[in-house]
C-alpha positions as a Markdown table, in Angstrom:
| # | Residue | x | y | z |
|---|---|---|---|---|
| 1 | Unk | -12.7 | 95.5 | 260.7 |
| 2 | Unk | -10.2 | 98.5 | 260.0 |
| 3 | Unk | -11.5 | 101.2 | 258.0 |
| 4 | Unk | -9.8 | 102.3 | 254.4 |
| 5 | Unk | -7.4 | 104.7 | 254.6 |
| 6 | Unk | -9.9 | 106.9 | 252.2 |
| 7 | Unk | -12.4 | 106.6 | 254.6 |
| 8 | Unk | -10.0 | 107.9 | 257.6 |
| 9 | Unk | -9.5 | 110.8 | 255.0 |
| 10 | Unk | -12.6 | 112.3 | 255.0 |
| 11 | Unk | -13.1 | 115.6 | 255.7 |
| 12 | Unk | -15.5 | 118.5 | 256.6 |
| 13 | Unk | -18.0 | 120.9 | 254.0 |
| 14 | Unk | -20.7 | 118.1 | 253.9 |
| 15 | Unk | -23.2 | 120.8 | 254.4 |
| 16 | Unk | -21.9 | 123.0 | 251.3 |
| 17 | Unk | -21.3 | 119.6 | 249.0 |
| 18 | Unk | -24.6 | 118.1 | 249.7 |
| 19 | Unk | -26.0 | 121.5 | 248.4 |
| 20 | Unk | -23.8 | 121.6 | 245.4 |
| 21 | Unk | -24.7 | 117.9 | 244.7 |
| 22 | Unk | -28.0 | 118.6 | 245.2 |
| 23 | Unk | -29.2 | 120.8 | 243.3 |
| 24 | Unk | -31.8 | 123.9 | 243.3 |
| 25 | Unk | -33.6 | 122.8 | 240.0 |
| 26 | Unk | -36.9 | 121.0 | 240.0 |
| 27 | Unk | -37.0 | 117.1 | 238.8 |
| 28 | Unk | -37.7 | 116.3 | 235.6 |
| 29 | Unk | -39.6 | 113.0 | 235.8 |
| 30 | Unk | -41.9 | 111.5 | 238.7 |
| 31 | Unk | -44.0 | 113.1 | 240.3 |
| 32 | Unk | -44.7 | 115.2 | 243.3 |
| 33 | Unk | -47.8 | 115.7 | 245.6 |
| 34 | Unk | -48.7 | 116.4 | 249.1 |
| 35 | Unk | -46.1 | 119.1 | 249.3 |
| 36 | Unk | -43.2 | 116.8 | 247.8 |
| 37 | Unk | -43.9 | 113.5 | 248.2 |
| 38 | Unk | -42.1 | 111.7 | 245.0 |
| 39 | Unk | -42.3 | 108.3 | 243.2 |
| 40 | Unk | -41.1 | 107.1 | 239.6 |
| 41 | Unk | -43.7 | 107.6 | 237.0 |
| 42 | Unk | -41.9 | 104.5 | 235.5 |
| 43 | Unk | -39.4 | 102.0 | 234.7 |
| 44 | Unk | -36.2 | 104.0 | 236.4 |
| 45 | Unk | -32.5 | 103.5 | 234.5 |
| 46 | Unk | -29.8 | 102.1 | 236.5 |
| 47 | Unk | -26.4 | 103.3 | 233.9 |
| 48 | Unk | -23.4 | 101.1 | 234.2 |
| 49 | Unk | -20.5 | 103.4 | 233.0 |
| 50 | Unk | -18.3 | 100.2 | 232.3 |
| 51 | Unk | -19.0 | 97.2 | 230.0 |
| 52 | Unk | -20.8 | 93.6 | 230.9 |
| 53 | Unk | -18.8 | 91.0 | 232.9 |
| 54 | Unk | -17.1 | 93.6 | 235.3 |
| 55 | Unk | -17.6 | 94.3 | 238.9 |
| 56 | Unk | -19.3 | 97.5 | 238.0 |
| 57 | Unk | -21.4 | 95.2 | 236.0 |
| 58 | Unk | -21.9 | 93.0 | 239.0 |
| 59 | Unk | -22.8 | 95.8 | 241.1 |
| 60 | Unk | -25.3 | 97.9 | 238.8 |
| 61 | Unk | -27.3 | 94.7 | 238.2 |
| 62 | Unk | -27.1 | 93.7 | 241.9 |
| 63 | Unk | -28.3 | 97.1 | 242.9 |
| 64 | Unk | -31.2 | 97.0 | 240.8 |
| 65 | Unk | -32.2 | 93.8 | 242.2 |
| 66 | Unk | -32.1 | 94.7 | 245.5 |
| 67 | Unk | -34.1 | 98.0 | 244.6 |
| 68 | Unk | -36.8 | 96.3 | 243.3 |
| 69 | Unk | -36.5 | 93.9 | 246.5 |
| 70 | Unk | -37.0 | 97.1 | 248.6 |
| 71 | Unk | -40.0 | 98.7 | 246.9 |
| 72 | Unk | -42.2 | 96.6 | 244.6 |
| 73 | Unk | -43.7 | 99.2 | 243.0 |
| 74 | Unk | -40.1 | 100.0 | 241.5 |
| 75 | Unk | -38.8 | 98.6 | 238.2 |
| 76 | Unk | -35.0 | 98.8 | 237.2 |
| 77 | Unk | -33.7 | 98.7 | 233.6 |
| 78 | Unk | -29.6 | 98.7 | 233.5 |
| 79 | Unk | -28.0 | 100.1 | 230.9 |
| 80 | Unk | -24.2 | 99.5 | 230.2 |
| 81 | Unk | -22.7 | 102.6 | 228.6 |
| 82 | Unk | -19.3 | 101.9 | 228.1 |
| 83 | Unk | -16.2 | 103.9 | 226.8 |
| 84 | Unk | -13.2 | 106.2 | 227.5 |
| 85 | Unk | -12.6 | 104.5 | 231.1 |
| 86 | Unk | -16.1 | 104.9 | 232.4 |
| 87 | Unk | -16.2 | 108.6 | 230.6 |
| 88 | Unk | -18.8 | 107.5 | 228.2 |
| 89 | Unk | -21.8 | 106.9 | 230.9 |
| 90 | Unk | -20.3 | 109.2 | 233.1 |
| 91 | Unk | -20.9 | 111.7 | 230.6 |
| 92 | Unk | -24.0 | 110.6 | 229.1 |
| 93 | Unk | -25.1 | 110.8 | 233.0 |
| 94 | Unk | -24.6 | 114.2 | 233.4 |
| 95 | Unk | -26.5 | 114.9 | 230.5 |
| 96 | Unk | -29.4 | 113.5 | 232.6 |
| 97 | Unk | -29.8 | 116.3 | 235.0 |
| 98 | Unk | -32.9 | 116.9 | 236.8 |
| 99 | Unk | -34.1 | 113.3 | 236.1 |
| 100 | Unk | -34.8 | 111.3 | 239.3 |
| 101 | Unk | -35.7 | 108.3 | 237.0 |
| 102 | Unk | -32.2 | 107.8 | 236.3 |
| 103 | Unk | -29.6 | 106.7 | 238.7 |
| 104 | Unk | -25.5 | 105.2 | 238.1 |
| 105 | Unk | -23.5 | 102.9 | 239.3 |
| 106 | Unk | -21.0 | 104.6 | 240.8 |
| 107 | Unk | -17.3 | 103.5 | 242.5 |
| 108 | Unk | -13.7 | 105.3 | 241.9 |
| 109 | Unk | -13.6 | 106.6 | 238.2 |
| 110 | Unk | -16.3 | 108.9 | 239.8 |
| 111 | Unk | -13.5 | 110.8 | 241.1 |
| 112 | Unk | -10.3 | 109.5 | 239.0 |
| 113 | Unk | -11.5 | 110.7 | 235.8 |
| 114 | Unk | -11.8 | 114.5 | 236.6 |
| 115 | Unk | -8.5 | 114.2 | 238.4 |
| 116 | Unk | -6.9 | 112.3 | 235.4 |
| 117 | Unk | -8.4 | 112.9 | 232.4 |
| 118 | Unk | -10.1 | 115.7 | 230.4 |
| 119 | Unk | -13.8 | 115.4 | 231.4 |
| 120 | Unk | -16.7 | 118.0 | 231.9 |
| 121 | Unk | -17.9 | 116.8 | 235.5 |
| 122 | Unk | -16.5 | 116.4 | 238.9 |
| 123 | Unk | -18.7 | 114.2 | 241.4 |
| 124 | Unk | -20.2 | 117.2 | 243.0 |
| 125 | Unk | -22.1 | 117.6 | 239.6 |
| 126 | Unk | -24.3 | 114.6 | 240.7 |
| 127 | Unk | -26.3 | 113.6 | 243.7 |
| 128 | Unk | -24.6 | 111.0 | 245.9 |
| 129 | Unk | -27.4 | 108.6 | 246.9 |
| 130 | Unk | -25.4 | 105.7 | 248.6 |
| 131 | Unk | -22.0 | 104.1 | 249.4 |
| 132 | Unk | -22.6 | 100.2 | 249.4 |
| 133 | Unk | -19.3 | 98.8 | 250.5 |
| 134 | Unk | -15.7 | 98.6 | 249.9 |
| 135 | Unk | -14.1 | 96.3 | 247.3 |
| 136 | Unk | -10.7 | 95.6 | 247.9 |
| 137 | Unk | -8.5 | 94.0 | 244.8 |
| 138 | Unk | -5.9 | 91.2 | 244.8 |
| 139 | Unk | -3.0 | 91.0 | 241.7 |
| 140 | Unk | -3.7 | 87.8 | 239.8 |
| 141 | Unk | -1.2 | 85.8 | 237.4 |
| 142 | Unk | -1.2 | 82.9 | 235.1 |
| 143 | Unk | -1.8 | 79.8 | 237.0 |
| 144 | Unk | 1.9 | 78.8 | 235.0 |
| 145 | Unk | 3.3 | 82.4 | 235.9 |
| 146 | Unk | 6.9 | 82.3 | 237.5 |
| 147 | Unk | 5.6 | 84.7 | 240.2 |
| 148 | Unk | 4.5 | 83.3 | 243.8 |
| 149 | Unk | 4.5 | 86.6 | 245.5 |
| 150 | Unk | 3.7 | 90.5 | 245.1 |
| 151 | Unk | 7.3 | 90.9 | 246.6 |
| 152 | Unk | 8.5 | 88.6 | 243.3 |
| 153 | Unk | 6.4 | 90.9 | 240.8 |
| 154 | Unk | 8.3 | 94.0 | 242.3 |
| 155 | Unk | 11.6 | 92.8 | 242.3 |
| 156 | Unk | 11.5 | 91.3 | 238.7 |
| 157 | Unk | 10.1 | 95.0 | 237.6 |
| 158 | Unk | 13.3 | 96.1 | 238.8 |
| 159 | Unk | 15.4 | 94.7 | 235.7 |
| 160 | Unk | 12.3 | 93.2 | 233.1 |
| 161 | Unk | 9.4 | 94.9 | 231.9 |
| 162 | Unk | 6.3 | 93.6 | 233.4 |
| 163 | Unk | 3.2 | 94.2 | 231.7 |
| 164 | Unk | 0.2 | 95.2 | 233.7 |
| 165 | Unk | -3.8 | 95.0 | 232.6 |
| 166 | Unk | -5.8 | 97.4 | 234.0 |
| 167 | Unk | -9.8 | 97.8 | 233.5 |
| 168 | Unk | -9.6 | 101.4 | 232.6 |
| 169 | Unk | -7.3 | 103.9 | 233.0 |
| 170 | Unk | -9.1 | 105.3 | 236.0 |
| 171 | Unk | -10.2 | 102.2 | 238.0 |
| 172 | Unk | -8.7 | 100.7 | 241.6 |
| 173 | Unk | -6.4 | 99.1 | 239.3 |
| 174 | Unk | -4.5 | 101.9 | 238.0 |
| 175 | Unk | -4.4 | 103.3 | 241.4 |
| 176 | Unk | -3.1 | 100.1 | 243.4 |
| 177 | Unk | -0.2 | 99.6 | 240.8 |
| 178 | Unk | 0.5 | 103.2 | 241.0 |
| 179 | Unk | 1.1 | 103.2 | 244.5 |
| 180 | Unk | 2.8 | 99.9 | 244.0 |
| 181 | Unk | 5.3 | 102.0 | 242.1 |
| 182 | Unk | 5.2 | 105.1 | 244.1 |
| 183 | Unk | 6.6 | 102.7 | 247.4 |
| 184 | Unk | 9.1 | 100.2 | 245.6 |
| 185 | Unk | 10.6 | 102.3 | 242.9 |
| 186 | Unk | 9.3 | 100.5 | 240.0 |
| 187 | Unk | 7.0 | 101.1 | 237.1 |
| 188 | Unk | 5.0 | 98.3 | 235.5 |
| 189 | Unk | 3.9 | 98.6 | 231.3 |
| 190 | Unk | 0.2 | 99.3 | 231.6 |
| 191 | Unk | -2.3 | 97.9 | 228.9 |
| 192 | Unk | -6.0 | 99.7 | 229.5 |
| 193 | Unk | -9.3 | 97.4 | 228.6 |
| 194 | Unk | -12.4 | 98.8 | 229.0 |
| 195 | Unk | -13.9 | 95.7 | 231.4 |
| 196 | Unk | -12.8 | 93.3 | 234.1 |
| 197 | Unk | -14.3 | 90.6 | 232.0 |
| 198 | Unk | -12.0 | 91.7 | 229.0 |
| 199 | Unk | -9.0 | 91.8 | 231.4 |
| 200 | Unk | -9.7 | 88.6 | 232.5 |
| 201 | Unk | -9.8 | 87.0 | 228.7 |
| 202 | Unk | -6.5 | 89.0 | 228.3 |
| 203 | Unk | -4.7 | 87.2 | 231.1 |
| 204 | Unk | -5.6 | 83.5 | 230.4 |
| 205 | Unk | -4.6 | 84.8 | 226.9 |
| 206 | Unk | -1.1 | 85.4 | 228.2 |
| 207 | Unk | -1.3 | 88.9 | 227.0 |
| 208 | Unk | -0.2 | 90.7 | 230.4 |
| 209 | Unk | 2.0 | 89.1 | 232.7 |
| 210 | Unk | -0.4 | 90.6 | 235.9 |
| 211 | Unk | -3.4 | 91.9 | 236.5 |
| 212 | Unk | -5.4 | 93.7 | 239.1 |
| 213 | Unk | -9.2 | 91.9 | 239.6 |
| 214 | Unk | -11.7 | 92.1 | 242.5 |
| 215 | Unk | -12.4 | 89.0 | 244.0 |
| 216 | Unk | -15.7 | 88.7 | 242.7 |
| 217 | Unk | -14.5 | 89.2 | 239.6 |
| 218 | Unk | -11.9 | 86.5 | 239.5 |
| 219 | Unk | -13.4 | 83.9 | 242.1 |
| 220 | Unk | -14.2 | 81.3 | 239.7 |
| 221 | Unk | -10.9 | 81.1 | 237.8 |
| 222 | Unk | -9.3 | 81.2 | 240.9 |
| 223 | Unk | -11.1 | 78.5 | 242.0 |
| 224 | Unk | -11.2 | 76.3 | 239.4 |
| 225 | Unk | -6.9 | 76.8 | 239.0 |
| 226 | Unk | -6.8 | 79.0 | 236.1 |
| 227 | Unk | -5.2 | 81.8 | 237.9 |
| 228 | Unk | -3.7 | 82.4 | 241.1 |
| 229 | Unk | -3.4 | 85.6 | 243.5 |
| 230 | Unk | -0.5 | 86.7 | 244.7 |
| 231 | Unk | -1.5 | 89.1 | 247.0 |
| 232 | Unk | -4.5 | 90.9 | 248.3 |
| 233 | Unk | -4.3 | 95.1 | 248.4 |
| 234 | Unk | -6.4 | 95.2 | 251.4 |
| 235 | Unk | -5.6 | 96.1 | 255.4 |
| 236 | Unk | -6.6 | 92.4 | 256.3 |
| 237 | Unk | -6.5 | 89.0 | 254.9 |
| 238 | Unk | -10.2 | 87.7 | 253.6 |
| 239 | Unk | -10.5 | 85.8 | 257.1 |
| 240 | Unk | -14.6 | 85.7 | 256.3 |
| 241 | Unk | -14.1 | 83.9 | 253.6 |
| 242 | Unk | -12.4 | 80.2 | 252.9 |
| 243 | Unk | -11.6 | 80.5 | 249.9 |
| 244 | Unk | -9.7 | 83.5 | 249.7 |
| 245 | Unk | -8.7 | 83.4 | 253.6 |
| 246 | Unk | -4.9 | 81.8 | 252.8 |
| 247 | Unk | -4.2 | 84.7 | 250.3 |
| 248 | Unk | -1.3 | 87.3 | 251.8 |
| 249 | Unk | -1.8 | 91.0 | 252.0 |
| 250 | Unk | 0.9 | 93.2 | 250.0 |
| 251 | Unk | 1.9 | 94.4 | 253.3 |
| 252 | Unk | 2.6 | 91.0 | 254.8 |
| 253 | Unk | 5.2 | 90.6 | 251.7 |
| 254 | Unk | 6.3 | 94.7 | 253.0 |
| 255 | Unk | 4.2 | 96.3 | 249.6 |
| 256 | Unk | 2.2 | 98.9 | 252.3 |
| 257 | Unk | -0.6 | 99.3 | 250.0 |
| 258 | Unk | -4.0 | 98.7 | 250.7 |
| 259 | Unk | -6.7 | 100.9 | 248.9 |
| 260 | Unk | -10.4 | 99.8 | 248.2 |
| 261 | Unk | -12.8 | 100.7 | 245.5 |
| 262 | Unk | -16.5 | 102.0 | 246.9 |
| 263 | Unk | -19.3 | 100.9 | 245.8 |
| 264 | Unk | -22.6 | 102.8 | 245.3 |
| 265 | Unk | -25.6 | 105.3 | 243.9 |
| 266 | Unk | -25.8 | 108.2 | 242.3 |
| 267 | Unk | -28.4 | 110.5 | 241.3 |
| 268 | Unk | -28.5 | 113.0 | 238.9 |
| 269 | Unk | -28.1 | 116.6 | 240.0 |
| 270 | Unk | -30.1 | 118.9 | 239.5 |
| 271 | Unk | -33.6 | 116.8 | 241.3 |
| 272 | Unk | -35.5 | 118.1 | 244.2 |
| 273 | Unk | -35.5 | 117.4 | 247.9 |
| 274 | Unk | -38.4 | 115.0 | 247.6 |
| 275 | Unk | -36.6 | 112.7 | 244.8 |
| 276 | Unk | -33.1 | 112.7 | 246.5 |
| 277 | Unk | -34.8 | 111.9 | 250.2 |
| 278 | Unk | -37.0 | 109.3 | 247.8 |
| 279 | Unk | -33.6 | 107.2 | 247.0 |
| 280 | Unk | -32.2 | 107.7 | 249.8 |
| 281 | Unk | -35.1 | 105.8 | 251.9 |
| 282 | Unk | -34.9 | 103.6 | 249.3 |
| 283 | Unk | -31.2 | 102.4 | 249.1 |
| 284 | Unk | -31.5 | 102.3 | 253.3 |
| 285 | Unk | -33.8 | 99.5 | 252.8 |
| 286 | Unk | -32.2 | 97.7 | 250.1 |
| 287 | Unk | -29.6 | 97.2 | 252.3 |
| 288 | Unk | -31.4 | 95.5 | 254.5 |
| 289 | Unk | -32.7 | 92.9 | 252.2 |
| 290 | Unk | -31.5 | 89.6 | 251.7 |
| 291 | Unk | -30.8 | 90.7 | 248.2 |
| 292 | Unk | -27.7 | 93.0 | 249.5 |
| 293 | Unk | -26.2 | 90.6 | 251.6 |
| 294 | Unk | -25.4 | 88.0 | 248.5 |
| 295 | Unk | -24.6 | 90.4 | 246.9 |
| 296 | Unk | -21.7 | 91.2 | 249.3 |
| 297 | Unk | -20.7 | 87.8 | 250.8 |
| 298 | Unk | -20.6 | 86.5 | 247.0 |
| 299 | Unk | -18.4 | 89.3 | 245.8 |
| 300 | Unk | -16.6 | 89.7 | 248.9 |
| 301 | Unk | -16.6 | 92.9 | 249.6 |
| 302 | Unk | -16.7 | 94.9 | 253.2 |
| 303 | Unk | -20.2 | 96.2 | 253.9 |
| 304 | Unk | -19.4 | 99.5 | 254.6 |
| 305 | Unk | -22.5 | 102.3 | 254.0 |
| 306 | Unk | -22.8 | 105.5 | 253.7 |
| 307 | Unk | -26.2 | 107.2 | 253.1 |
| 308 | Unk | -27.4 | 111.0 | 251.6 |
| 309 | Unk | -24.8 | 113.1 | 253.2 |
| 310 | Unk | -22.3 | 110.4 | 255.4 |
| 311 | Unk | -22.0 | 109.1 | 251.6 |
| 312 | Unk | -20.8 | 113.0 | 250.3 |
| 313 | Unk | -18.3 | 113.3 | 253.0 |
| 314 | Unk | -16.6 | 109.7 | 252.3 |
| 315 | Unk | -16.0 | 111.4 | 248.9 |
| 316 | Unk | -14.8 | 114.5 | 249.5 |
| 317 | Unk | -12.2 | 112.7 | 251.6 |
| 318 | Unk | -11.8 | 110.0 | 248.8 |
| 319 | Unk | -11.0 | 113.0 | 246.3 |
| 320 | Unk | -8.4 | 114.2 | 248.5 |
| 321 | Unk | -6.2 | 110.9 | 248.8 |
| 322 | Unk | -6.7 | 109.9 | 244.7 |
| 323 | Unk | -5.6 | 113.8 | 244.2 |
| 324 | Unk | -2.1 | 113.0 | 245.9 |
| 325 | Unk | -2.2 | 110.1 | 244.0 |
| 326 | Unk | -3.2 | 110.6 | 240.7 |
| 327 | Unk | -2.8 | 114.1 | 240.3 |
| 328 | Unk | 0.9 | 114.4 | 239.8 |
């Protein structure tokens, strides 16, 4: 399998990142003994900064699940905090600083929102745990839409306004339409909701003509013939999987775009050595339970990790592409 172009990008400075993510402060819950040994005094928080029914959604809950597979003695309570395109829990995250009983489900508004928006935190704020794997996205339409092709979408934006739903203003979705744009010279009518499960509603509603979903979030509308995909926005067609295998990429139908969103862990910054090496043990061996694998084979994504500091470099990189992207 091809690696993402953002993951080609990565650079250099993991040493001086992992520090900053880090943290020099002492952790604020647990405890520590036997000159920093570190376990959860309690239940831990796992924050969804997105609302229910999303893949974010989908991957906090998964994530706890397969945390708890990988140490029994650990018990995780998720909490959706919602708002402002993932701002809200971001935000409420930071305030959580020095707390190793609190952790975030993290993928690309991590690093869209500072780039976009006007927020208080930039990833290296945090403590980057682990990357999970890579979800590509595919456009969807009405199963009645006039469009068979990416290449019909484009072409139609050309002279009609097409209106585009996008789960947040920071998300994969925002990015894949924008450098949709950026290549064929078009610009698509965006309409923001705060969820992949209200962007869903809103397109068997007929209240965007297209929409950008991840596969897991779509699968079952897809199958049952509610909806169809046009194309996917990924380097290779979904050959590991039959149900999705016949679906084009953009750059079959010449729309040279493929961009994935990353799944994966944070920590707050701030905690000590013994909390951050604590997680990172940890999400190494939830991802080798059984629990990780459904998770990925049933919401298709590319199971591409990156621990502790791997996971900081794929970011730094990450930043660098979505800056020449989004920051103009």
């Amino acid at each position: 399998m091809k690696r993402t172009r953002s993951a080609v990008l990565a650079t250099t400075s993991v040493l001086a990142l992992s520090l900053a993510a880090c943290g020099g402060a002492e952790s604020g819950g647990g405890s520590a003994a036997g000159g920093g040994e570190f376990t959860p005094r309690g239940d831990v928080t796992m924050i969804v900064p997105f609302g229910a029914g999303g893949g974010s959604d989908l991957a906090g809950r998964a994530t706890a699940t397969m945390i708890e597979a990988a140490n029994a003695d650990v018990n995780v309570n998720v909490e959706n905090r919602e708002g402002g395109s993932g701002a809200v829990g971001y935000s409420n995250f930071l305030g959580q600083a020095g707390d190793p009983e609190t952790l975030l489900a993290t993928e690309t508004a991590l690093l869209a929102l500072p780039i976009s928006g006007d927020v208080e935190f930039d990833y290296t704020d945090f403590t980057p745990i682990m990357k999970l794997g890579d979800d590509f996205t595919l456009m969807i339409v009405g199963a009645d839409s006039p469009y068979q092709t990416c290449t019909d979408v484009v072409e139609a934006a050309k002279t009609e306004r097409i209106t585009a739903g996008i789960s947040g203003i920071t998300g994969l979705d925002n990015i894949v339409f924008t450098l949709t744009e950026q290549q064929a010279g078009v610009e698509f009518d965006r309409v923001p909701f705060e969820s992949g499960g209200e962007l869903t509603a809103a397109l068997l509603g007929g209240q965007i003509d297209i929409a950008s979903l991840n596969p897991g979030e779509i699968i079952g509308q897809l199958q049952a013939g509610e909806v169809k995909a046009l194309c996917a926005y990924s380097e290779e067609r979904y050959s590991d999987y039959e149900e999705l295998a016949d679906i084009p990429t953009a750059e079959e139908q010449g729309i040279d775009v493929a961009f994935a969103q990353f799944r994966g862990v944070l920590a707050p910054g701030g905690i000590d050595e013994a909390a951050r090496q604590f997680w990172i043990e940890t999400m190494q061996a939830a991802v080798e339970t059984d629990e990780y694998q459904q998770y990925i084979e049933e919401n298709y994504l590319q199971a591409n990790t990156a621990a502790g500091d791997e996971f900081v470099e794929y970011l730094e990189g990450n930043n660098e592409l979505l800056t020449q992207v989004l920051g103009g």
